[in-house]
């Protein structure tokens, strides 16, 4: 350990994950809802959440993971004026609705923005926004992407009633991170293959315990996610994509925490 007790890796090559948004597809509070969590979110705001997005920064690069409808407001709040690349997990509104504002943003910047969106989600994005390639390089990675010294490896995950989504395994400056906001019924084999040896797992959990008919569900609840992390054993887990079924004042087991809008995790 270096002087001051800091890990020398951190001093030399800081990697920073900032949660711009930590909510589920409807955000918190939900427009129409008067439940305890939504009522709290309207007053003290502890559970108030924009939809999900994470900034990943390391020396020389800043990358955005997902582009929710609140993106512009969240980037302004953090005074972020440039992005080097964007990686999208899938083409649902809560993950891509902010791409329209990014399209406007790149009009005023010199370099075209590289936006990565894997496989079938790529086609869905361009069906919805066919004009994006006029100002953005919309990449369709079907394998690992090497970018500014980091590697982003997309992989498909089951997304329950919503079909499929993608997640990313990221290796940067010696750290291993998985960003997997939307998944359900993740097979053990996939956990063993993709979620091994992680420094941080960012995992979506919409409810504490979701009792809805399984055929209607699309994202893990906290109880299912804890079973998944018991198998994968990441060093640290951050739950995000939190709906109004999660009050983040509740406690979690060691090495697990709830994200909130603005949470910064230094690796
Ligand atoms: Zn989602
Ligand atoms: Zn989704």
PDB file of N, CA and C and ligand atoms in Angstrom, residues 90 92 94-95 159 162 164-165 182 219 241, ligand 2:
ATOM      1  N   UNK A  90     -29.813  -1.917 -24.733  1.00  0.00           N
ATOM      2  CA  UNK A  90     -30.917  -2.357 -25.577  1.00  0.00           C
ATOM      3  C   UNK A  90     -31.771  -1.141 -25.895  1.00  0.00           C
ATOM      4  N   UNK A  92     -34.959  -0.191 -25.370  1.00  0.00           N
ATOM      5  CA  UNK A  92     -36.165   0.249 -24.653  1.00  0.00           C
ATOM      6  C   UNK A  92     -36.043   1.733 -24.302  1.00  0.00           C
ATOM      7  N   UNK A  94     -36.426   3.523 -21.709  1.00  0.00           N
ATOM      8  CA  UNK A  94     -35.697   3.971 -20.507  1.00  0.00           C
ATOM      9  C   UNK A  94     -34.183   3.927 -20.695  1.00  0.00           C
ATOM     10  N   UNK A  95     -33.705   3.276 -21.755  1.00  0.00           N
ATOM     11  CA  UNK A  95     -32.257   3.170 -22.000  1.00  0.00           C
ATOM     12  C   UNK A  95     -31.789   3.968 -23.203  1.00  0.00           C
ATOM     13  N   UNK A 159     -34.534 -11.149 -20.677  1.00  0.00           N
ATOM     14  CA  UNK A 159     -35.170  -9.945 -20.097  1.00  0.00           C
ATOM     15  C   UNK A 159     -36.659 -10.233 -19.865  1.00  0.00           C
ATOM     16  N   UNK A 162     -40.002  -8.954 -21.613  1.00  0.00           N
ATOM     17  CA  UNK A 162     -39.499  -8.013 -22.609  1.00  0.00           C
ATOM     18  C   UNK A 162     -38.515  -8.647 -23.586  1.00  0.00           C
ATOM     19  N   UNK A 164     -35.253  -9.825 -24.645  1.00  0.00           N
ATOM     20  CA  UNK A 164     -33.802  -9.905 -24.452  1.00  0.00           C
ATOM     21  C   UNK A 164     -33.253  -8.501 -24.229  1.00  0.00           C
ATOM     22  N   UNK A 165     -32.074  -8.467 -23.637  1.00  0.00           N
ATOM     23  CA  UNK A 165     -31.303  -7.232 -23.537  1.00  0.00           C
ATOM     24  C   UNK A 165     -29.840  -7.643 -23.644  1.00  0.00           C
ATOM     25  N   UNK A 182     -30.813  -4.841 -17.077  1.00  0.00           N
ATOM     26  CA  UNK A 182     -32.110  -5.477 -17.344  1.00  0.00           C
ATOM     27  C   UNK A 182     -31.914  -6.960 -17.613  1.00  0.00           C
ATOM     28  N   UNK A 219     -37.454  -7.942 -14.937  1.00  0.00           N
ATOM     29  CA  UNK A 219     -36.166  -7.628 -14.282  1.00  0.00           C
ATOM     30  C   UNK A 219     -36.102  -8.347 -12.937  1.00  0.00           C
ATOM     31  N   UNK A 241     -31.408   0.471 -11.506  1.00  0.00           N
ATOM     32  CA  UNK A 241     -32.688   0.182 -12.166  1.00  0.00           C
ATOM     33  C   UNK A 241     -33.754  -0.100 -11.095  1.00  0.00           C
TER      34      UNK A 241
HETATM   35 ZN1  LIG B   2     -35.562  -3.147 -20.818  1.00  0.00          ZN
END
